[in-house]
mmCIF file with all atom_site columns, C-alpha atoms in Angstrom:
data_model
loop_
_atom_site.group_PDB
_atom_site.id
_atom_site.type_symbol
_atom_site.label_atom_id
_atom_site.label_alt_id
_atom_site.label_comp_id
_atom_site.label_asym_id
_atom_site.label_entity_id
_atom_site.label_seq_id
_atom_site.pdbx_PDB_ins_code
_atom_site.Cartn_x
_atom_site.Cartn_y
_atom_site.Cartn_z
_atom_site.occupancy
_atom_site.B_iso_or_equiv
_atom_site.pdbx_formal_charge
_atom_site.auth_seq_id
_atom_site.auth_comp_id
_atom_site.auth_asym_id
_atom_site.auth_atom_id
_atom_site.pdbx_PDB_model_num
ATOM 1   C CA . MET A 1 1   ? 106.148 -41.500 -11.230 1.00 0.00 ? 1   MET A CA 1
ATOM 2   C CA . SER A 1 2   ? 105.633 -38.997 -7.922  1.00 0.00 ? 2   SER A CA 1
ATOM 3   C CA . LEU A 1 3   ? 105.891 -35.175 -8.167  1.00 0.00 ? 3   LEU A CA 1
ATOM 4   C CA . GLU A 1 4   ? 108.539 -33.105 -6.664  1.00 0.00 ? 4   GLU A CA 1
ATOM 5   C CA . ASN A 1 5   ? 107.151 -31.634 -3.399  1.00 0.00 ? 5   ASN A CA 1
ATOM 6   C CA . ALA A 1 6   ? 104.959 -35.505 -3.356  1.00 0.00 ? 6   ALA A CA 1
ATOM 7   C CA . ASN A 1 7   ? 107.345 -35.873 -0.410  1.00 0.00 ? 7   ASN A CA 1
ATOM 8   C CA . LYS A 1 8   ? 104.210 -37.093 2.736   1.00 0.00 ? 8   LYS A CA 1
ATOM 9   C CA . SER A 1 9   ? 103.621 -39.895 3.829   1.00 0.00 ? 9   SER A CA 1
ATOM 10  C CA . ARG A 1 10  ? 100.344 -41.715 2.139   1.00 0.00 ? 10  ARG A CA 1
ATOM 11  C CA . ARG A 1 11  ? 98.709  -44.824 0.757   1.00 0.00 ? 11  ARG A CA 1
ATOM 12  C CA . LEU A 1 12  ? 97.251  -45.090 -2.063  1.00 0.00 ? 12  LEU A CA 1
ATOM 13  C CA . MET A 1 13  ? 93.699  -45.722 -2.770  1.00 0.00 ? 13  MET A CA 1
ATOM 14  C CA . HIS A 1 14  ? 92.679  -45.142 -6.375  1.00 0.00 ? 14  HIS A CA 1
ATOM 15  C CA . THR A 1 15  ? 94.234  -46.157 -9.808  1.00 0.00 ? 15  THR A CA 1
ATOM 16  C CA . ARG A 1 16  ? 92.694  -44.174 -12.964 1.00 0.00 ? 16  ARG A CA 1
ATOM 17  C CA . SER A 1 17  ? 95.132  -44.379 -16.646 1.00 0.00 ? 17  SER A CA 1
ATOM 18  C CA . VAL A 1 18  ? 93.708  -42.666 -19.530 1.00 0.00 ? 18  VAL A CA 1
ATOM 19  C CA . GLU A 1 19  ? 95.075  -44.083 -22.683 1.00 0.00 ? 19  GLU A CA 1
ATOM 20  C CA . CYS A 1 20  ? 94.745  -43.056 -26.241 1.00 0.00 ? 20  CYS A CA 1
ATOM 21  C CA . ASP A 1 21  ? 96.046  -44.239 -29.400 1.00 0.00 ? 21  ASP A CA 1
ATOM 22  C CA . GLY A 1 22  ? 95.666  -43.039 -33.145 1.00 0.00 ? 22  GLY A CA 1
ATOM 23  C CA . PHE A 1 23  ? 95.384  -45.067 -36.521 1.00 0.00 ? 23  PHE A CA 1
ATOM 24  C CA . LEU A 1 24  ? 95.032  -43.240 -40.095 1.00 0.00 ? 24  LEU A CA 1
ATOM 25  C CA . ARG A 1 25  ? 92.375  -46.359 -41.261 1.00 0.00 ? 25  ARG A CA 1
ATOM 26  C CA . ASP A 1 26  ? 92.808  -48.105 -44.879 1.00 0.00 ? 26  ASP A CA 1
ATOM 27  C CA . ASP A 1 27  ? 89.276  -45.880 -45.726 1.00 0.00 ? 27  ASP A CA 1
ATOM 28  C CA . GLY A 1 28  ? 91.037  -42.726 -45.232 1.00 0.00 ? 28  GLY A CA 1
ATOM 29  C CA . LEU A 1 29  ? 90.110  -41.969 -42.426 1.00 0.00 ? 29  LEU A CA 1
ATOM 30  C CA . TRP A 1 30  ? 90.938  -40.956 -38.993 1.00 0.00 ? 30  TRP A CA 1
ATOM 31  C CA . GLU A 1 31  ? 90.775  -42.499 -36.176 1.00 0.00 ? 31  GLU A CA 1
ATOM 32  C CA . VAL A 1 32  ? 90.586  -42.679 -31.615 1.00 0.00 ? 32  VAL A CA 1
ATOM 33  C CA . GLU A 1 33  ? 89.921  -45.454 -29.343 1.00 0.00 ? 33  GLU A CA 1
ATOM 34  C CA . ALA A 1 34  ? 90.501  -44.268 -26.075 1.00 0.00 ? 34  ALA A CA 1
ATOM 35  C CA . TRP A 1 35  ? 89.934  -46.008 -22.535 1.00 0.00 ? 35  TRP A CA 1
ATOM 36  C CA . LEU A 1 36  ? 89.156  -44.878 -18.834 1.00 0.00 ? 36  LEU A CA 1
ATOM 37  C CA . ARG A 1 37  ? 90.157  -47.829 -16.341 1.00 0.00 ? 37  ARG A CA 1
ATOM 38  C CA . ASP A 1 38  ? 89.940  -47.138 -12.514 1.00 0.00 ? 38  ASP A CA 1
ATOM 39  C CA . THR A 1 39  ? 91.263  -49.436 -10.214 1.00 0.00 ? 39  THR A CA 1
ATOM 40  C CA . LYS A 1 40  ? 91.368  -49.228 -6.360  1.00 0.00 ? 40  LYS A CA 1
ATOM 41  C CA . PRO A 1 41  ? 94.130  -51.491 -4.387  1.00 0.00 ? 41  PRO A CA 1
ATOM 42  C CA . PHE A 1 42  ? 92.650  -52.992 -1.919  1.00 0.00 ? 42  PHE A CA 1
ATOM 43  C CA . THR A 1 43  ? 89.235  -55.300 -2.163  1.00 0.00 ? 43  THR A CA 1
ATOM 44  C CA . GLN A 1 44  ? 85.471  -53.398 -2.460  1.00 0.00 ? 44  GLN A CA 1
ATOM 45  C CA . ARG A 1 45  ? 82.637  -55.565 -1.598  1.00 0.00 ? 45  ARG A CA 1
ATOM 46  C CA . ALA A 1 46  ? 79.904  -56.950 -2.588  1.00 0.00 ? 46  ALA A CA 1
ATOM 47  C CA . ASP A 1 47  ? 76.910  -54.651 -2.887  1.00 0.00 ? 47  ASP A CA 1
ATOM 48  C CA . ARG A 1 48  ? 73.435  -54.946 -4.706  1.00 0.00 ? 48  ARG A CA 1
ATOM 49  C CA . PHE A 1 49  ? 74.487  -53.523 -7.617  1.00 0.00 ? 49  PHE A CA 1
ATOM 50  C CA . ARG A 1 50  ? 77.948  -56.276 -8.399  1.00 0.00 ? 50  ARG A CA 1
ATOM 51  C CA . GLU A 1 51  ? 80.149  -59.011 -6.603  1.00 0.00 ? 51  GLU A CA 1
ATOM 52  C CA . GLU A 1 52  ? 83.035  -58.573 -5.142  1.00 0.00 ? 52  GLU A CA 1
ATOM 53  C CA . LEU A 1 53  ? 85.857  -56.014 -6.957  1.00 0.00 ? 53  LEU A CA 1
ATOM 54  C CA . LYS A 1 54  ? 89.332  -58.252 -6.734  1.00 0.00 ? 54  LYS A CA 1
ATOM 55  C CA . PRO A 1 55  ? 92.316  -55.085 -5.747  1.00 0.00 ? 55  PRO A CA 1
ATOM 56  C CA . GLY A 1 56  ? 92.859  -54.394 -9.304  1.00 0.00 ? 56  GLY A CA 1
ATOM 57  C CA . ASP A 1 57  ? 89.407  -55.143 -10.821 1.00 0.00 ? 57  ASP A CA 1
ATOM 58  C CA . PRO A 1 58  ? 88.144  -52.281 -13.059 1.00 0.00 ? 58  PRO A CA 1
ATOM 59  C CA . VAL A 1 59  ? 85.369  -50.228 -11.305 1.00 0.00 ? 59  VAL A CA 1
ATOM 60  C CA . HIS A 1 60  ? 85.276  -48.747 -14.205 1.00 0.00 ? 60  HIS A CA 1
ATOM 61  C CA . ASP A 1 61  ? 86.854  -50.418 -17.428 1.00 0.00 ? 61  ASP A CA 1
ATOM 62  C CA . ILE A 1 62  ? 84.965  -47.379 -20.349 1.00 0.00 ? 62  ILE A CA 1
ATOM 63  C CA . GLY A 1 63  ? 86.444  -47.094 -23.793 1.00 0.00 ? 63  GLY A CA 1
ATOM 64  C CA . LEU A 1 64  ? 85.122  -45.128 -27.585 1.00 0.00 ? 64  LEU A CA 1
ATOM 65  C CA . ARG A 1 65  ? 86.803  -45.293 -30.665 1.00 0.00 ? 65  ARG A CA 1
ATOM 66  C CA . LEU A 1 66  ? 85.875  -41.247 -33.066 1.00 0.00 ? 66  LEU A CA 1
ATOM 67  C CA . ALA A 1 67  ? 86.329  -42.513 -37.068 1.00 0.00 ? 67  ALA A CA 1
ATOM 68  C CA . ILE A 1 68  ? 86.627  -38.547 -38.919 1.00 0.00 ? 68  ILE A CA 1
ATOM 69  C CA . ASP A 1 69  ? 87.351  -37.213 -42.278 1.00 0.00 ? 69  ASP A CA 1
ATOM 70  C CA . GLU A 1 70  ? 89.652  -34.387 -42.943 1.00 0.00 ? 70  GLU A CA 1
ATOM 71  C CA . GLY A 1 71  ? 87.005  -32.347 -42.339 1.00 0.00 ? 71  GLY A CA 1
ATOM 72  C CA . MET A 1 72  ? 86.915  -33.184 -38.698 1.00 0.00 ? 72  MET A CA 1
ATOM 73  C CA . ILE A 1 73  ? 83.231  -34.554 -38.864 1.00 0.00 ? 73  ILE A CA 1
ATOM 74  C CA . ILE A 1 74  ? 82.801  -37.570 -37.034 1.00 0.00 ? 74  ILE A CA 1
ATOM 75  C CA . ARG A 1 75  ? 82.354  -39.875 -38.869 1.00 0.00 ? 75  ARG A CA 1
ATOM 76  C CA . GLU A 1 76  ? 81.957  -42.874 -36.713 1.00 0.00 ? 76  GLU A CA 1
ATOM 77  C CA . ALA A 1 77  ? 81.240  -42.515 -32.983 1.00 0.00 ? 77  ALA A CA 1
ATOM 78  C CA . GLU A 1 78  ? 81.096  -45.837 -31.256 1.00 0.00 ? 78  GLU A CA 1
ATOM 79  C CA . THR A 1 79  ? 81.366  -45.683 -27.334 1.00 0.00 ? 79  THR A CA 1
ATOM 80  C CA . MET A 1 80  ? 81.787  -49.227 -24.534 1.00 0.00 ? 80  MET A CA 1
ATOM 81  C CA . MET A 1 81  ? 81.405  -50.397 -20.903 1.00 0.00 ? 81  MET A CA 1
ATOM 82  C CA . ARG A 1 82  ? 83.644  -52.689 -19.914 1.00 0.00 ? 82  ARG A CA 1
ATOM 83  C CA . ALA A 1 83  ? 83.081  -52.800 -16.285 1.00 0.00 ? 83  ALA A CA 1
ATOM 84  C CA . THR A 1 84  ? 81.086  -50.195 -14.725 1.00 0.00 ? 84  THR A CA 1
ATOM 85  C CA . PRO A 1 85  ? 79.339  -49.386 -11.058 1.00 0.00 ? 85  PRO A CA 1
ATOM 86  C CA . TYR A 1 86  ? 75.918  -49.587 -11.667 1.00 0.00 ? 86  TYR A CA 1
ATOM 87  C CA . PRO A 1 87  ? 74.037  -52.071 -14.735 1.00 0.00 ? 87  PRO A CA 1
ATOM 88  C CA . THR A 1 88  ? 72.325  -48.828 -15.937 1.00 0.00 ? 88  THR A CA 1
ATOM 89  C CA . CYS A 1 89  ? 75.462  -47.493 -16.669 1.00 0.00 ? 89  CYS A CA 1
ATOM 90  C CA . ILE A 1 90  ? 75.594  -49.293 -20.229 1.00 0.00 ? 90  ILE A CA 1
ATOM 91  C CA . GLU A 1 91  ? 72.644  -47.483 -21.545 1.00 0.00 ? 91  GLU A CA 1
ATOM 92  C CA . VAL A 1 92  ? 74.434  -44.670 -22.162 1.00 0.00 ? 92  VAL A CA 1
ATOM 93  C CA . GLU A 1 93  ? 76.549  -46.935 -25.304 1.00 0.00 ? 93  GLU A CA 1
ATOM 94  C CA . PRO A 1 94  ? 74.719  -45.573 -27.805 1.00 0.00 ? 94  PRO A CA 1
ATOM 95  C CA . ILE A 1 95  ? 75.096  -42.182 -26.818 1.00 0.00 ? 95  ILE A CA 1
ATOM 96  C CA . LEU A 1 96  ? 78.126  -40.267 -28.890 1.00 0.00 ? 96  LEU A CA 1
ATOM 97  C CA . GLN A 1 97  ? 76.570  -41.553 -32.086 1.00 0.00 ? 97  GLN A CA 1
ATOM 98  C CA . ARG A 1 98  ? 74.263  -38.283 -31.549 1.00 0.00 ? 98  ARG A CA 1
ATOM 99  C CA . LEU A 1 99  ? 77.093  -36.991 -32.951 1.00 0.00 ? 99  LEU A CA 1
ATOM 100 C CA . VAL A 1 100 ? 78.055  -38.559 -36.197 1.00 0.00 ? 100 VAL A CA 1
ATOM 101 C CA . GLY A 1 101 ? 77.544  -35.204 -38.819 1.00 0.00 ? 101 GLY A CA 1
ATOM 102 C CA . GLU A 1 102 ? 79.605  -32.600 -36.349 1.00 0.00 ? 102 GLU A CA 1
ATOM 103 C CA . ARG A 1 103 ? 82.892  -31.088 -37.125 1.00 0.00 ? 103 ARG A CA 1
ATOM 104 C CA . ILE A 1 104 ? 85.510  -30.664 -34.126 1.00 0.00 ? 104 ILE A CA 1
ATOM 105 C CA . GLY A 1 105 ? 86.845  -27.196 -33.438 1.00 0.00 ? 105 GLY A CA 1
ATOM 106 C CA . PRO A 1 106 ? 86.241  -24.106 -31.996 1.00 0.00 ? 106 PRO A CA 1
ATOM 107 C CA . GLY A 1 107 ? 82.652  -24.450 -30.129 1.00 0.00 ? 107 GLY A CA 1
ATOM 108 C CA . TRP A 1 108 ? 83.248  -28.164 -29.715 1.00 0.00 ? 108 TRP A CA 1
ATOM 109 C CA . ARG A 1 109 ? 83.092  -28.375 -25.926 1.00 0.00 ? 109 ARG A CA 1
ATOM 110 C CA . GLU A 1 110 ? 79.417  -26.868 -26.898 1.00 0.00 ? 110 GLU A CA 1
ATOM 111 C CA . THR A 1 111 ? 77.745  -28.657 -29.630 1.00 0.00 ? 111 THR A CA 1
ATOM 112 C CA . VAL A 1 112 ? 79.211  -31.765 -26.841 1.00 0.00 ? 112 VAL A CA 1
ATOM 113 C CA . ARG A 1 113 ? 76.794  -30.133 -24.508 1.00 0.00 ? 113 ARG A CA 1
ATOM 114 C CA . ARG A 1 114 ? 74.129  -28.687 -26.284 1.00 0.00 ? 114 ARG A CA 1
ATOM 115 C CA . LYS A 1 115 ? 73.714  -32.271 -28.214 1.00 0.00 ? 115 LYS A CA 1
ATOM 116 C CA . ILE A 1 116 ? 74.514  -34.897 -25.230 1.00 0.00 ? 116 ILE A CA 1
ATOM 117 C CA . GLY A 1 117 ? 72.210  -33.154 -21.481 1.00 0.00 ? 117 GLY A CA 1
ATOM 118 C CA . ARG A 1 118 ? 74.827  -33.567 -18.306 1.00 0.00 ? 118 ARG A CA 1
ATOM 119 C CA . LEU A 1 119 ? 72.120  -36.487 -17.208 1.00 0.00 ? 119 LEU A CA 1
ATOM 120 C CA . GLU A 1 120 ? 72.445  -39.052 -20.567 1.00 0.00 ? 120 GLU A CA 1
ATOM 121 C CA . THR A 1 121 ? 74.650  -39.547 -20.156 1.00 0.00 ? 121 THR A CA 1
ATOM 122 C CA . CYS A 1 122 ? 78.074  -40.344 -18.205 1.00 0.00 ? 122 CYS A CA 1
ATOM 123 C CA . THR A 1 123 ? 80.139  -38.063 -16.515 1.00 0.00 ? 123 THR A CA 1
ATOM 124 C CA . HIS A 1 124 ? 83.889  -40.072 -17.387 1.00 0.00 ? 124 HIS A CA 1
ATOM 125 C CA . LEU A 1 125 ? 82.642  -40.564 -20.917 1.00 0.00 ? 125 LEU A CA 1
ATOM 126 C CA . MET A 1 126 ? 82.522  -37.535 -21.063 1.00 0.00 ? 126 MET A CA 1
ATOM 127 C CA . GLU A 1 127 ? 86.272  -36.958 -20.169 1.00 0.00 ? 127 GLU A CA 1
ATOM 128 C CA . LEU A 1 128 ? 87.451  -38.561 -22.156 1.00 0.00 ? 128 LEU A CA 1
ATOM 129 C CA . LEU A 1 129 ? 86.376  -37.353 -24.911 1.00 0.00 ? 129 LEU A CA 1
ATOM 130 C CA . GLY A 1 130 ? 88.865  -34.773 -24.015 1.00 0.00 ? 130 GLY A CA 1
ATOM 131 C CA . PRO A 1 131 ? 92.017  -36.763 -24.306 1.00 0.00 ? 131 PRO A CA 1
ATOM 132 C CA . ALA A 1 132 ? 90.941  -38.712 -26.931 1.00 0.00 ? 132 ALA A CA 1
ATOM 133 C CA . VAL A 1 133 ? 89.935  -35.778 -29.827 1.00 0.00 ? 133 VAL A CA 1
ATOM 134 C CA . THR A 1 134 ? 93.578  -34.489 -28.573 1.00 0.00 ? 134 THR A CA 1
ATOM 135 C CA . THR A 1 135 ? 94.876  -36.831 -29.429 1.00 0.00 ? 135 THR A CA 1
ATOM 136 C CA . LEU A 1 136 ? 93.249  -37.597 -33.248 1.00 0.00 ? 136 LEU A CA 1
ATOM 137 C CA . TYR A 1 137 ? 94.757  -33.500 -33.361 1.00 0.00 ? 137 TYR A CA 1
ATOM 138 C CA . GLN A 1 138 ? 98.306  -35.383 -32.770 1.00 0.00 ? 138 GLN A CA 1
ATOM 139 C CA . THR A 1 139 ? 97.626  -38.079 -34.675 1.00 0.00 ? 139 THR A CA 1
ATOM 140 C CA . MET A 1 140 ? 97.020  -35.901 -37.814 1.00 0.00 ? 140 MET A CA 1
ATOM 141 C CA . SER A 1 141 ? 99.782  -33.317 -36.959 1.00 0.00 ? 141 SER A CA 1
ATOM 142 C CA . TYR A 1 142 ? 102.082 -34.970 -39.410 1.00 0.00 ? 142 TYR A CA 1
ATOM 143 C CA . GLY A 1 143 ? 99.380  -36.004 -41.857 1.00 0.00 ? 143 GLY A CA 1
ATOM 144 C CA . ARG A 1 144 ? 99.127  -39.047 -43.659 1.00 0.00 ? 144 ARG A CA 1
ATOM 145 C CA . LYS A 1 145 ? 103.142 -39.236 -44.759 1.00 0.00 ? 145 LYS A CA 1
ATOM 146 C CA . PRO A 1 146 ? 105.377 -38.251 -42.553 1.00 0.00 ? 146 PRO A CA 1
ATOM 147 C CA . ASP A 1 147 ? 107.975 -40.030 -43.353 1.00 0.00 ? 147 ASP A CA 1
ATOM 148 C CA . GLY A 1 148 ? 107.466 -38.472 -47.200 1.00 0.00 ? 148 GLY A CA 1
ATOM 149 C CA . ARG A 1 149 ? 105.921 -35.022 -47.901 1.00 0.00 ? 149 ARG A CA 1
ATOM 150 C CA . ASP A 1 150 ? 103.907 -34.869 -45.129 1.00 0.00 ? 150 ASP A CA 1
ATOM 151 C CA . THR A 1 151 ? 105.854 -33.776 -42.824 1.00 0.00 ? 151 THR A CA 1
ATOM 152 C CA . LEU A 1 152 ? 106.024 -30.212 -40.607 1.00 0.00 ? 152 LEU A CA 1
ATOM 153 C CA . GLU A 1 153 ? 108.885 -28.484 -43.141 1.00 0.00 ? 153 GLU A CA 1
ATOM 154 C CA . ASN A 1 154 ? 106.568 -29.550 -46.258 1.00 0.00 ? 154 ASN A CA 1
ATOM 155 C CA . GLN A 1 155 ? 103.373 -28.145 -44.106 1.00 0.00 ? 155 GLN A CA 1
ATOM 156 C CA . GLN A 1 156 ? 105.481 -24.791 -43.526 1.00 0.00 ? 156 GLN A CA 1
ATOM 157 C CA . ASN A 1 157 ? 105.987 -24.718 -47.875 1.00 0.00 ? 157 ASN A CA 1
ATOM 158 C CA . SER A 1 158 ? 102.990 -25.559 -49.295 1.00 0.00 ? 158 SER A CA 1
ATOM 159 C CA . GLY A 1 159 ? 100.825 -22.817 -48.366 1.00 0.00 ? 159 GLY A CA 1
ATOM 160 C CA . GLU A 1 160 ? 98.023  -24.508 -46.858 1.00 0.00 ? 160 GLU A CA 1
ATOM 161 C CA . ARG A 1 161 ? 97.031  -23.547 -43.170 1.00 0.00 ? 161 ARG A CA 1
ATOM 162 C CA . PRO A 1 162 ? 97.704  -26.220 -41.122 1.00 0.00 ? 162 PRO A CA 1
ATOM 163 C CA . PHE A 1 163 ? 94.606  -27.107 -37.992 1.00 0.00 ? 163 PHE A CA 1
ATOM 164 C CA . PHE A 1 164 ? 96.971  -26.486 -35.386 1.00 0.00 ? 164 PHE A CA 1
ATOM 165 C CA . ILE A 1 165 ? 98.021  -23.259 -35.880 1.00 0.00 ? 165 ILE A CA 1
ATOM 166 C CA . GLY A 1 166 ? 95.587  -21.260 -33.879 1.00 0.00 ? 166 GLY A CA 1
ATOM 167 C CA . GLY A 1 167 ? 95.165  -24.581 -31.463 1.00 0.00 ? 167 GLY A CA 1
ATOM 168 C CA . CYS A 1 168 ? 96.047  -24.060 -28.722 1.00 0.00 ? 168 CYS A CA 1
ATOM 169 C CA . HIS A 1 169 ? 98.830  -21.092 -26.511 1.00 0.00 ? 169 HIS A CA 1
ATOM 170 C CA . SER A 1 170 ? 102.106 -22.154 -28.493 1.00 0.00 ? 170 SER A CA 1
ATOM 171 C CA . TRP A 1 171 ? 100.081 -22.322 -31.957 1.00 0.00 ? 171 TRP A CA 1
ATOM 172 C CA . ARG A 1 172 ? 98.447  -18.733 -30.932 1.00 0.00 ? 172 ARG A CA 1
ATOM 173 C CA . THR A 1 173 ? 98.408  -16.754 -34.502 1.00 0.00 ? 173 THR A CA 1
ATOM 174 C CA . ASP A 1 174 ? 100.493 -13.809 -32.645 1.00 0.00 ? 174 ASP A CA 1
ATOM 175 C CA . GLY A 1 175 ? 102.714 -15.235 -30.918 1.00 0.00 ? 175 GLY A CA 1
ATOM 176 C CA . SER A 1 176 ? 106.606 -16.552 -31.722 1.00 0.00 ? 176 SER A CA 1
ATOM 177 C CA . VAL A 1 177 ? 105.823 -19.427 -32.685 1.00 0.00 ? 177 VAL A CA 1
ATOM 178 C CA . VAL A 1 178 ? 104.186 -18.795 -35.406 1.00 0.00 ? 178 VAL A CA 1
ATOM 179 C CA . ALA A 1 179 ? 105.425 -15.582 -36.933 1.00 0.00 ? 179 ALA A CA 1
ATOM 180 C CA . ALA A 1 180 ? 109.113 -17.858 -36.958 1.00 0.00 ? 180 ALA A CA 1
ATOM 181 C CA . MET A 1 181 ? 107.828 -21.360 -38.753 1.00 0.00 ? 181 MET A CA 1
ATOM 182 C CA . PHE A 1 182 ? 105.006 -20.184 -40.649 1.00 0.00 ? 182 PHE A CA 1
ATOM 183 C CA . PRO A 1 183 ? 104.739 -16.466 -41.095 1.00 0.00 ? 183 PRO A CA 1
ATOM 184 C CA . GLN A 1 184 ? 103.099 -16.683 -43.035 1.00 0.00 ? 184 GLN A CA 1
ATOM 185 C CA . PHE A 1 185 ? 99.419  -17.072 -41.279 1.00 0.00 ? 185 PHE A CA 1
ATOM 186 C CA . ALA A 1 186 ? 101.171 -15.107 -38.377 1.00 0.00 ? 186 ALA A CA 1
ATOM 187 C CA . THR A 1 187 ? 98.751  -12.052 -36.950 1.00 0.00 ? 187 THR A CA 1
ATOM 188 C CA . LYS A 1 188 ? 100.767 -8.849  -34.564 1.00 0.00 ? 188 LYS A CA 1
ATOM 189 C CA . PRO A 1 189 ? 100.512 -9.904  -31.254 1.00 0.00 ? 189 PRO A CA 1
ATOM 190 C CA . ALA A 1 190 ? 97.478  -7.755  -30.115 1.00 0.00 ? 190 ALA A CA 1
ATOM 191 C CA . ALA A 1 191 ? 98.041  -4.345  -27.815 1.00 0.00 ? 191 ALA A CA 1
ATOM 192 C CA . LYS A 1 192 ? 99.066  -4.345  -23.622 1.00 0.00 ? 192 LYS A CA 1
ATOM 193 C CA . ASP A 1 193 ? 97.054  -2.867  -21.631 1.00 0.00 ? 193 ASP A CA 1
#
């Protein structure tokens, strides 16, 4: 896939893949498993920390798993470092445990910064939290029975405010989408200067 204006001659030097899968577990918890993989299309020579990497071998192969309850409270957190450039990278595997008991929602990024210092963790692991959390929101968006009572239409009639209202530009309470789909939670648009 290339963007429309990417028509210049160029050489692929690096590929980063992020893959996230969301689940509803039998015990009622919502779970996401997320992976970040970095590869190069050329051979990387061995250095003092690792053996030679062939084209396509992972420079990074880092995963995380979060399990949350209905209140968006983290109940389980796990890190998996399958490939890293340095042996010290795996020392951060237990770090996400500090997030157990925290709530994902307003102030989430600040909570993460407060609980996990920049030099205590892996940059790539912290980057992976973003798509993992948004995947959890998508996983939960149609509820536990997406083909039954938890459809979007039934959420409109339930009288309960869905968790996604107020979560982005389109779902802001003073916007046209909330006004049309969930008028009971709509607010007046802010006055323009």
